[in-house]
Amino acid sequence: QVQLQESGPGLVKPSETLSLTCTVSGDSITSYYWTWIRQPPGKGLEYIGYIFYTGSTNYSPSLRSRVSISVDTSKNQFSLELSSLTAADTAIYYCARLVSKRYNWFDPWGQGTPVTVSS
Amino acid sequence: QSVLTQPPSASGTPGRGVTMSCSGSSSNIGSNTVHWYQQLPGAAPKLLIYTNDQRPSGVPGRFSGSKSGTSASLAISRLQSGDEADYYCAAWDDSLNGPVFGGGTKLTVL
């Protein structure tokens, strides 16, 4: 079955750029949409953005100025970059598959990777 | 502040049922389908209900969803201690052209 695995640094300094990668196994990344979602400590889920394998993207309005999502079809991976980090970006970051814009549920999810923004 | 509104907490006793709500607007729930996610303590969210009332394979029939107008509900019958989790609703928002979540409801099984 489809599995997603996030990877990246667990600690990043303020003002720097966070880079995370999600590796997809069991399915081709050239199907479906691929999404990043985060969850600050003790808080709810926040949509960050999604990408289609063609490179078409959609970002949350609140993060659009700082976020970039890219895809590498040769590695079956997609990546997140979030710039100008502050402590408010401390969260668990999840990648997930979005079936389509019409069938817009997230399934499955990766296990999540915790990111702390601190000097 | 989440786009979709959920009560922060709900509770019930083992064997009984509980219902939790999710309220939105015409640009999201009112014109799109609703999905529910279950997040057990320390785990990633998992799809529980999709397209208002459909259960993925493996989700017990004790879980059911419904939608009416700009609101949706998740019902859990025959509560078990293992149902203690956070439950999130989500829907596509046509104004934002992207998905939105509720703030989540923390279910306690007394």
PDB file of C-alpha atoms in Angstrom:
ATOM      1  CA  GLN A   1       0.000   0.000   0.000  1.00  0.00           C
ATOM      2  CA  VAL A   2       0.979   3.647  -0.302  1.00  0.00           C
ATOM      3  CA  GLN A   3       3.363   4.929   2.352  1.00  0.00           C
ATOM      4  CA  LEU A   4       4.734   8.410   2.925  1.00  0.00           C
ATOM      5  CA  GLN A   5       7.824   9.286   4.945  1.00  0.00           C
ATOM      6  CA  GLU A   6       8.931  12.779   5.903  1.00  0.00           C
ATOM      7  CA  SER A   7      12.581  13.667   6.413  1.00  0.00           C
ATOM      8  CA  GLY A   8      14.480  16.777   7.351  1.00  0.00           C
ATOM      9  CA  PRO A   9      16.169  18.643  10.211  1.00  0.00           C
ATOM     10  CA  GLY A  10      14.480  18.635  13.573  1.00  0.00           C
ATOM     11  CA  LEU A  11      15.965  21.974  14.622  1.00  0.00           C
ATOM     12  CA  VAL A  12      16.204  25.134  12.575  1.00  0.00           C
ATOM     13  CA  LYS A  13      17.287  28.655  13.556  1.00  0.00           C
ATOM     14  CA  PRO A  14      15.003  31.674  13.377  1.00  0.00           C
ATOM     15  CA  SER A  15      15.088  33.569  10.071  1.00  0.00           C
ATOM     16  CA  GLU A  16      16.457  30.498   8.277  1.00  0.00           C
ATOM     17  CA  THR A  17      14.693  28.313   5.699  1.00  0.00           C
ATOM     18  CA  LEU A  18      13.184  24.925   6.524  1.00  0.00           C
ATOM     19  CA  SER A  19      13.562  22.166   3.933  1.00  0.00           C
ATOM     20  CA  LEU A  20      11.617  18.924   4.247  1.00  0.00           C
ATOM     21  CA  THR A  21      11.207  16.000   1.872  1.00  0.00           C
ATOM     22  CA  CYS A  22       8.435  13.436   1.608  1.00  0.00           C
ATOM     23  CA  THR A  23       9.265  10.106  -0.019  1.00  0.00           C
ATOM     24  CA  VAL A  24       6.362   8.218  -1.551  1.00  0.00           C
ATOM     25  CA  SER A  25       6.454   4.436  -1.852  1.00  0.00           C
ATOM     26  CA  GLY A  26       3.898   2.026  -3.205  1.00  0.00           C
ATOM     27  CA  ASP A  27       2.455   4.519  -5.698  1.00  0.00           C
ATOM     28  CA  SER A  28       3.673   6.782  -8.451  1.00  0.00           C
ATOM     29  CA  ILE A  29       3.918  10.434  -7.603  1.00  0.00           C
ATOM     30  CA  THR A  30       2.598  11.138 -11.098  1.00  0.00           C
ATOM     31  CA  SER A  31      -0.862  10.307  -9.811  1.00  0.00           C
ATOM     32  CA  TYR A  32      -2.831  12.386  -7.325  1.00  0.00           C
ATOM     33  CA  TYR A  33      -1.875  15.592  -5.527  1.00  0.00           C
ATOM     34  CA  TRP A  34       0.657  15.750  -2.706  1.00  0.00           C
ATOM     35  CA  THR A  35       0.214  17.920   0.348  1.00  0.00           C
ATOM     36  CA  TRP A  36       1.970  19.414   3.344  1.00  0.00           C
ATOM     37  CA  ILE A  37       0.058  19.970   6.590  1.00  0.00           C
ATOM     38  CA  ARG A  38       1.418  21.054   9.964  1.00  0.00           C
ATOM     39  CA  GLN A  39       0.330  20.933  13.596  1.00  0.00           C
ATOM     40  CA  PRO A  40       1.807  23.283  16.210  1.00  0.00           C
ATOM     41  CA  PRO A  41       2.216  21.798  19.682  1.00  0.00           C
ATOM     42  CA  GLY A  42      -1.156  21.290  21.322  1.00  0.00           C
ATOM     43  CA  LYS A  43      -3.001  22.855  18.412  1.00  0.00           C
ATOM     44  CA  GLY A  44      -4.998  21.806  15.379  1.00  0.00           C
ATOM     45  CA  LEU A  45      -4.120  20.991  11.788  1.00  0.00           C
ATOM     46  CA  GLU A  46      -3.057  23.697   9.346  1.00  0.00           C
ATOM     47  CA  TYR A  47      -3.001  23.228   5.592  1.00  0.00           C
ATOM     48  CA  ILE A  48       0.235  24.471   4.011  1.00  0.00           C
ATOM     49  CA  GLY A  49      -0.103  23.611   0.325  1.00  0.00           C
ATOM     50  CA  TYR A  50      -0.231  20.958  -2.366  1.00  0.00           C
ATOM     51  CA  ILE A  51       1.495  20.117  -5.630  1.00  0.00           C
ATOM     52  CA  PHE A  52       0.566  18.079  -8.690  1.00  0.00           C
ATOM     53  CA  TYR A  53       3.318  16.185 -10.505  1.00  0.00           C
ATOM     54  CA  THR A  54       3.195  18.715 -13.330  1.00  0.00           C
ATOM     55  CA  GLY A  55       4.395  21.337 -10.866  1.00  0.00           C
ATOM     56  CA  SER A  56       1.059  23.050 -10.396  1.00  0.00           C
ATOM     57  CA  THR A  57       0.783  24.279  -6.811  1.00  0.00           C
ATOM     58  CA  ASN A  58      -1.666  25.754  -4.331  1.00  0.00           C
ATOM     59  CA  TYR A  59      -0.622  27.429  -1.102  1.00  0.00           C
ATOM     60  CA  SER A  60      -2.419  28.584   1.996  1.00  0.00           C
ATOM     61  CA  PRO A  61      -2.948  32.344   1.778  1.00  0.00           C
ATOM     62  CA  SER A  62      -1.422  32.823   5.216  1.00  0.00           C
ATOM     63  CA  LEU A  63       1.855  31.153   4.191  1.00  0.00           C
ATOM     64  CA  ARG A  64       1.996  31.894   0.467  1.00  0.00           C
ATOM     65  CA  SER A  65       4.711  34.536   0.729  1.00  0.00           C
ATOM     66  CA  ARG A  66       7.093  32.139   2.518  1.00  0.00           C
ATOM     67  CA  VAL A  67       6.361  28.676   1.130  1.00  0.00           C
ATOM     68  CA  SER A  68       7.456  26.703  -1.906  1.00  0.00           C
ATOM     69  CA  ILE A  69       6.583  23.098  -2.748  1.00  0.00           C
ATOM     70  CA  SER A  70       8.407  21.189  -5.466  1.00  0.00           C
ATOM     71  CA  VAL A  71       8.325  17.668  -6.889  1.00  0.00           C
ATOM     72  CA  ASP A  72      11.021  15.275  -8.109  1.00  0.00           C
ATOM     73  CA  THR A  73       9.323  12.571 -10.141  1.00  0.00           C
ATOM     74  CA  SER A  74      12.585  10.677 -10.697  1.00  0.00           C
ATOM     75  CA  LYS A  75      12.892  10.104  -6.957  1.00  0.00           C
ATOM     76  CA  ASN A  76       9.139   9.862  -6.234  1.00  0.00           C
ATOM     77  CA  GLN A  77       9.563  12.693  -3.745  1.00  0.00           C
ATOM     78  CA  PHE A  78       8.126  16.100  -3.090  1.00  0.00           C
ATOM     79  CA  SER A  79       9.571  18.819  -0.912  1.00  0.00           C
ATOM     80  CA  LEU A  80       8.642  21.810   1.226  1.00  0.00           C
ATOM     81  CA  GLU A  81      10.615  24.984   1.735  1.00  0.00           C
ATOM     82  CA  LEU A  82       9.454  27.520   4.327  1.00  0.00           C
ATOM     83  CA  SER A  83      11.491  30.676   4.706  1.00  0.00           C
ATOM     84  CA  SER A  84      11.911  33.411   7.333  1.00  0.00           C
ATOM     85  CA  LEU A  85      11.188  31.026  10.153  1.00  0.00           C
ATOM     86  CA  THR A  86       9.963  32.134  13.570  1.00  0.00           C
ATOM     87  CA  ALA A  87       9.052  30.238  16.712  1.00  0.00           C
ATOM     88  CA  ALA A  88       5.468  30.166  15.448  1.00  0.00           C
ATOM     89  CA  ASP A  89       6.591  27.712  12.747  1.00  0.00           C
ATOM     90  CA  THR A  90       7.473  25.105  15.380  1.00  0.00           C
ATOM     91  CA  ALA A  91       5.212  22.167  14.595  1.00  0.00           C
ATOM     92  CA  ILE A  92       4.911  18.591  13.474  1.00  0.00           C
ATOM     93  CA  TYR A  93       4.971  18.616   9.686  1.00  0.00           C
ATOM     94  CA  TYR A  94       2.981  15.959   7.848  1.00  0.00           C
ATOM     95  CA  CYS A  95       2.896  15.021   4.206  1.00  0.00           C
ATOM     96  CA  ALA A  96      -0.234  13.410   2.812  1.00  0.00           C
ATOM     97  CA  ARG A  97      -1.806  12.332  -0.443  1.00  0.00           C
ATOM     98  CA  LEU A  98      -4.711  14.366  -1.738  1.00  0.00           C
ATOM     99  CA  VAL A  99      -6.746  12.214  -4.081  1.00  0.00           C
ATOM    100  CA  SER A 100      -7.937  15.092  -6.260  1.00  0.00           C
ATOM    101  CA  LYS A 101      -9.508  18.525  -5.960  1.00  0.00           C
ATOM    102  CA  ARG A 102     -12.892  16.897  -6.318  1.00  0.00           C
ATOM    103  CA  TYR A 103     -12.201  13.919  -4.066  1.00  0.00           C
ATOM    104  CA  ASN A 104     -10.343  16.156  -1.674  1.00  0.00           C
ATOM    105  CA  TRP A 105      -9.562  13.979   1.299  1.00  0.00           C
ATOM    106  CA  PHE A 106      -6.078  13.260   2.648  1.00  0.00           C
ATOM    107  CA  ASP A 107      -5.138   9.601   2.703  1.00  0.00           C
ATOM    108  CA  PRO A 108      -2.689   8.302   3.677  1.00  0.00           C
ATOM    109  CA  TRP A 109      -0.566  10.506   5.911  1.00  0.00           C
ATOM    110  CA  GLY A 110       3.084  10.250   6.801  1.00  0.00           C
ATOM    111  CA  GLN A 111       4.016   9.741  10.428  1.00  0.00           C
ATOM    112  CA  GLY A 112       5.055  13.386  10.730  1.00  0.00           C
ATOM    113  CA  THR A 113       8.362  15.015  11.497  1.00  0.00           C
ATOM    114  CA  PRO A 114       8.770  17.456  14.398  1.00  0.00           C
ATOM    115  CA  VAL A 115      10.451  20.754  13.657  1.00  0.00           C
ATOM    116  CA  THR A 116      11.612  23.203  16.316  1.00  0.00           C
ATOM    117  CA  VAL A 117      12.595  26.750  15.451  1.00  0.00           C
ATOM    118  CA  SER A 118      15.060  27.965  18.032  1.00  0.00           C
ATOM    119  CA  SER A 119      18.472  29.560  18.252  1.00  0.00           C
TER     120      SER A 119
ATOM    121  CA  GLN B   1      -9.030  30.649  14.234  1.00  0.00           C
ATOM    122  CA  SER B   2     -10.061  27.770  12.038  1.00  0.00           C
ATOM    123  CA  VAL B   3     -12.349  28.245   9.065  1.00  0.00           C
ATOM    124  CA  LEU B   4     -14.557  25.360  10.216  1.00  0.00           C
ATOM    125  CA  THR B   5     -15.923  25.471  13.767  1.00  0.00           C
ATOM    126  CA  GLN B   6     -15.870  22.465  16.074  1.00  0.00           C
ATOM    127  CA  PRO B   7     -16.543  22.279  19.805  1.00  0.00           C
ATOM    128  CA  PRO B   8     -13.196  21.860  21.587  1.00  0.00           C
ATOM    129  CA  SER B   9     -14.326  18.893  23.645  1.00  0.00           C
ATOM    130  CA  ALA B  10     -16.864  16.102  23.870  1.00  0.00           C
ATOM    131  CA  SER B  11     -17.313  13.189  26.226  1.00  0.00           C
ATOM    132  CA  GLY B  12     -19.249   9.992  26.607  1.00  0.00           C
ATOM    133  CA  THR B  13     -19.359   6.781  28.566  1.00  0.00           C
ATOM    134  CA  PRO B  14     -18.360   3.357  27.273  1.00  0.00           C
ATOM    135  CA  GLY B  15     -21.141   1.667  25.362  1.00  0.00           C
ATOM    136  CA  ARG B  16     -23.054   4.893  24.752  1.00  0.00           C
ATOM    137  CA  GLY B  17     -22.999   7.184  21.754  1.00  0.00           C
ATOM    138  CA  VAL B  18     -21.697  10.679  21.109  1.00  0.00           C
ATOM    139  CA  THR B  19     -22.110  13.197  18.315  1.00  0.00           C
ATOM    140  CA  MET B  20     -19.819  16.067  17.428  1.00  0.00           C
ATOM    141  CA  SER B  21     -20.498  18.944  15.092  1.00  0.00           C
ATOM    142  CA  CYS B  22     -18.643  20.888  12.419  1.00  0.00           C
ATOM    143  CA  SER B  23     -19.970  24.211  11.196  1.00  0.00           C
ATOM    144  CA  GLY B  24     -18.892  26.057   8.076  1.00  0.00           C
ATOM    145  CA  SER B  25     -20.241  28.329   5.385  1.00  0.00           C
ATOM    146  CA  SER B  26     -21.600  28.324   1.863  1.00  0.00           C
ATOM    147  CA  SER B  27     -18.099  28.407   0.385  1.00  0.00           C
ATOM    148  CA  ASN B  28     -16.971  25.217   2.067  1.00  0.00           C
ATOM    149  CA  ILE B  29     -19.401  22.759   3.670  1.00  0.00           C
ATOM    150  CA  GLY B  30     -22.351  24.339   1.913  1.00  0.00           C
ATOM    151  CA  SER B  31     -20.981  23.498  -1.524  1.00  0.00           C
ATOM    152  CA  ASN B  32     -18.488  20.674  -0.946  1.00  0.00           C
ATOM    153  CA  THR B  33     -18.207  17.350   0.816  1.00  0.00           C
ATOM    154  CA  VAL B  34     -16.932  16.917   4.363  1.00  0.00           C
ATOM    155  CA  HIS B  35     -14.252  14.563   5.599  1.00  0.00           C
ATOM    156  CA  TRP B  36     -13.319  13.513   9.116  1.00  0.00           C
ATOM    157  CA  TYR B  37      -9.951  12.529  10.553  1.00  0.00           C
ATOM    158  CA  GLN B  38      -9.138  10.730  13.777  1.00  0.00           C
ATOM    159  CA  GLN B  39      -5.887  11.514  15.566  1.00  0.00           C
ATOM    160  CA  LEU B  40      -5.052   9.100  18.342  1.00  0.00           C
ATOM    161  CA  PRO B  41      -2.644  10.369  21.031  1.00  0.00           C
ATOM    162  CA  GLY B  42       0.874  10.669  19.661  1.00  0.00           C
ATOM    163  CA  ALA B  43      -0.104   9.497  16.179  1.00  0.00           C
ATOM    164  CA  ALA B  44      -0.644  11.030  12.777  1.00  0.00           C
ATOM    165  CA  PRO B  45      -4.201  11.802  11.684  1.00  0.00           C
ATOM    166  CA  LYS B  46      -6.058   9.029   9.873  1.00  0.00           C
ATOM    167  CA  LEU B  47      -8.946   9.305   7.435  1.00  0.00           C
ATOM    168  CA  LEU B  48     -12.133   8.265   9.248  1.00  0.00           C
ATOM    169  CA  ILE B  49     -14.997   9.431   7.019  1.00  0.00           C
ATOM    170  CA  TYR B  50     -14.877  10.806   3.487  1.00  0.00           C
ATOM    171  CA  THR B  51     -17.465  12.419   1.247  1.00  0.00           C
ATOM    172  CA  ASN B  52     -19.800  13.167   4.165  1.00  0.00           C
ATOM    173  CA  ASP B  53     -20.706   9.613   5.111  1.00  0.00           C
ATOM    174  CA  GLN B  54     -18.367   7.067   3.536  1.00  0.00           C
ATOM    175  CA  ARG B  55     -16.127   4.853   5.640  1.00  0.00           C
ATOM    176  CA  PRO B  56     -12.739   3.711   4.346  1.00  0.00           C
ATOM    177  CA  SER B  57     -12.046   0.008   4.513  1.00  0.00           C
ATOM    178  CA  GLY B  58     -11.242  -0.989   8.076  1.00  0.00           C
ATOM    179  CA  VAL B  59     -13.197   1.766   9.829  1.00  0.00           C
ATOM    180  CA  PRO B  60     -15.889   0.218  12.058  1.00  0.00           C
ATOM    181  CA  GLY B  61     -19.534   0.840  11.344  1.00  0.00           C
ATOM    182  CA  ARG B  62     -19.802   2.516  14.760  1.00  0.00           C
ATOM    183  CA  PHE B  63     -18.520   5.668  13.080  1.00  0.00           C
ATOM    184  CA  SER B  64     -20.914   7.566  10.854  1.00  0.00           C
ATOM    185  CA  GLY B  65     -21.028  10.974   9.237  1.00  0.00           C
ATOM    186  CA  SER B  66     -23.730  13.247   7.923  1.00  0.00           C
ATOM    187  CA  LYS B  67     -24.085  16.672   6.401  1.00  0.00           C
ATOM    188  CA  SER B  68     -26.908  19.180   6.190  1.00  0.00           C
ATOM    189  CA  GLY B  69     -26.559  22.630   4.705  1.00  0.00           C
ATOM    190  CA  THR B  70     -23.439  24.270   6.076  1.00  0.00           C
ATOM    191  CA  SER B  71     -22.963  21.838   8.959  1.00  0.00           C
ATOM    192  CA  ALA B  72     -21.790  18.288   9.393  1.00  0.00           C
ATOM    193  CA  SER B  73     -21.752  15.766  12.201  1.00  0.00           C
ATOM    194  CA  LEU B  74     -19.739  12.766  13.250  1.00  0.00           C
ATOM    195  CA  ALA B  75     -21.478  10.153  15.362  1.00  0.00           C
ATOM    196  CA  ILE B  76     -19.781   7.391  17.285  1.00  0.00           C
ATOM    197  CA  SER B  77     -21.893   4.642  18.789  1.00  0.00           C
ATOM    198  CA  ARG B  78     -20.950   2.024  21.376  1.00  0.00           C
ATOM    199  CA  LEU B  79     -18.047   4.083  22.628  1.00  0.00           C
ATOM    200  CA  GLN B  80     -14.811   2.358  23.528  1.00  0.00           C
ATOM    201  CA  SER B  81     -11.826   3.653  25.457  1.00  0.00           C
ATOM    202  CA  GLY B  82      -9.775   3.345  22.278  1.00  0.00           C
ATOM    203  CA  ASP B  83     -11.957   6.007  20.658  1.00  0.00           C
ATOM    204  CA  GLU B  84     -10.320   8.688  22.821  1.00  0.00           C
ATOM    205  CA  ALA B  85      -8.741  10.943  20.235  1.00  0.00           C
ATOM    206  CA  ASP B  86      -8.924  14.289  18.516  1.00  0.00           C
ATOM    207  CA  TYR B  87     -11.391  14.455  15.641  1.00  0.00           C
ATOM    208  CA  TYR B  88     -11.010  16.972  12.824  1.00  0.00           C
ATOM    209  CA  CYS B  89     -13.444  17.882  10.078  1.00  0.00           C
ATOM    210  CA  ALA B  90     -12.258  19.230   6.731  1.00  0.00           C
ATOM    211  CA  ALA B  91     -13.731  20.461   3.475  1.00  0.00           C
ATOM    212  CA  TRP B  92     -12.703  22.208   0.288  1.00  0.00           C
ATOM    213  CA  ASP B  93     -13.224  25.960   0.343  1.00  0.00           C
ATOM    214  CA  ASP B  94     -14.132  27.502  -3.009  1.00  0.00           C
ATOM    215  CA  SER B  95     -13.150  31.014  -1.917  1.00  0.00           C
ATOM    216  CA  LEU B  96      -9.691  29.912  -0.817  1.00  0.00           C
ATOM    217  CA  ASN B  97      -9.427  27.273  -3.576  1.00  0.00           C
ATOM    218  CA  GLY B  98      -7.986  24.889  -1.039  1.00  0.00           C
ATOM    219  CA  PRO B  99      -8.857  22.632   1.884  1.00  0.00           C
ATOM    220  CA  VAL B 100      -9.758  23.953   5.321  1.00  0.00           C
ATOM    221  CA  PHE B 101      -9.878  22.235   8.704  1.00  0.00           C
ATOM    222  CA  GLY B 102     -11.866  22.586  11.861  1.00  0.00           C
ATOM    223  CA  GLY B 103     -10.042  23.229  15.105  1.00  0.00           C
ATOM    224  CA  GLY B 104     -10.672  19.701  16.303  1.00  0.00           C
ATOM    225  CA  THR B 105     -12.779  18.096  19.031  1.00  0.00           C
ATOM    226  CA  LYS B 106     -11.061  16.187  21.804  1.00  0.00           C
ATOM    227  CA  LEU B 107     -13.149  13.151  22.738  1.00  0.00           C
ATOM    228  CA  THR B 108     -12.905  11.800  26.258  1.00  0.00           C
ATOM    229  CA  VAL B 109     -14.400   8.422  27.111  1.00  0.00           C
ATOM    230  CA  LEU B 110     -15.289   8.647  30.798  1.00  0.00           C
TER     231      LEU B 110
END
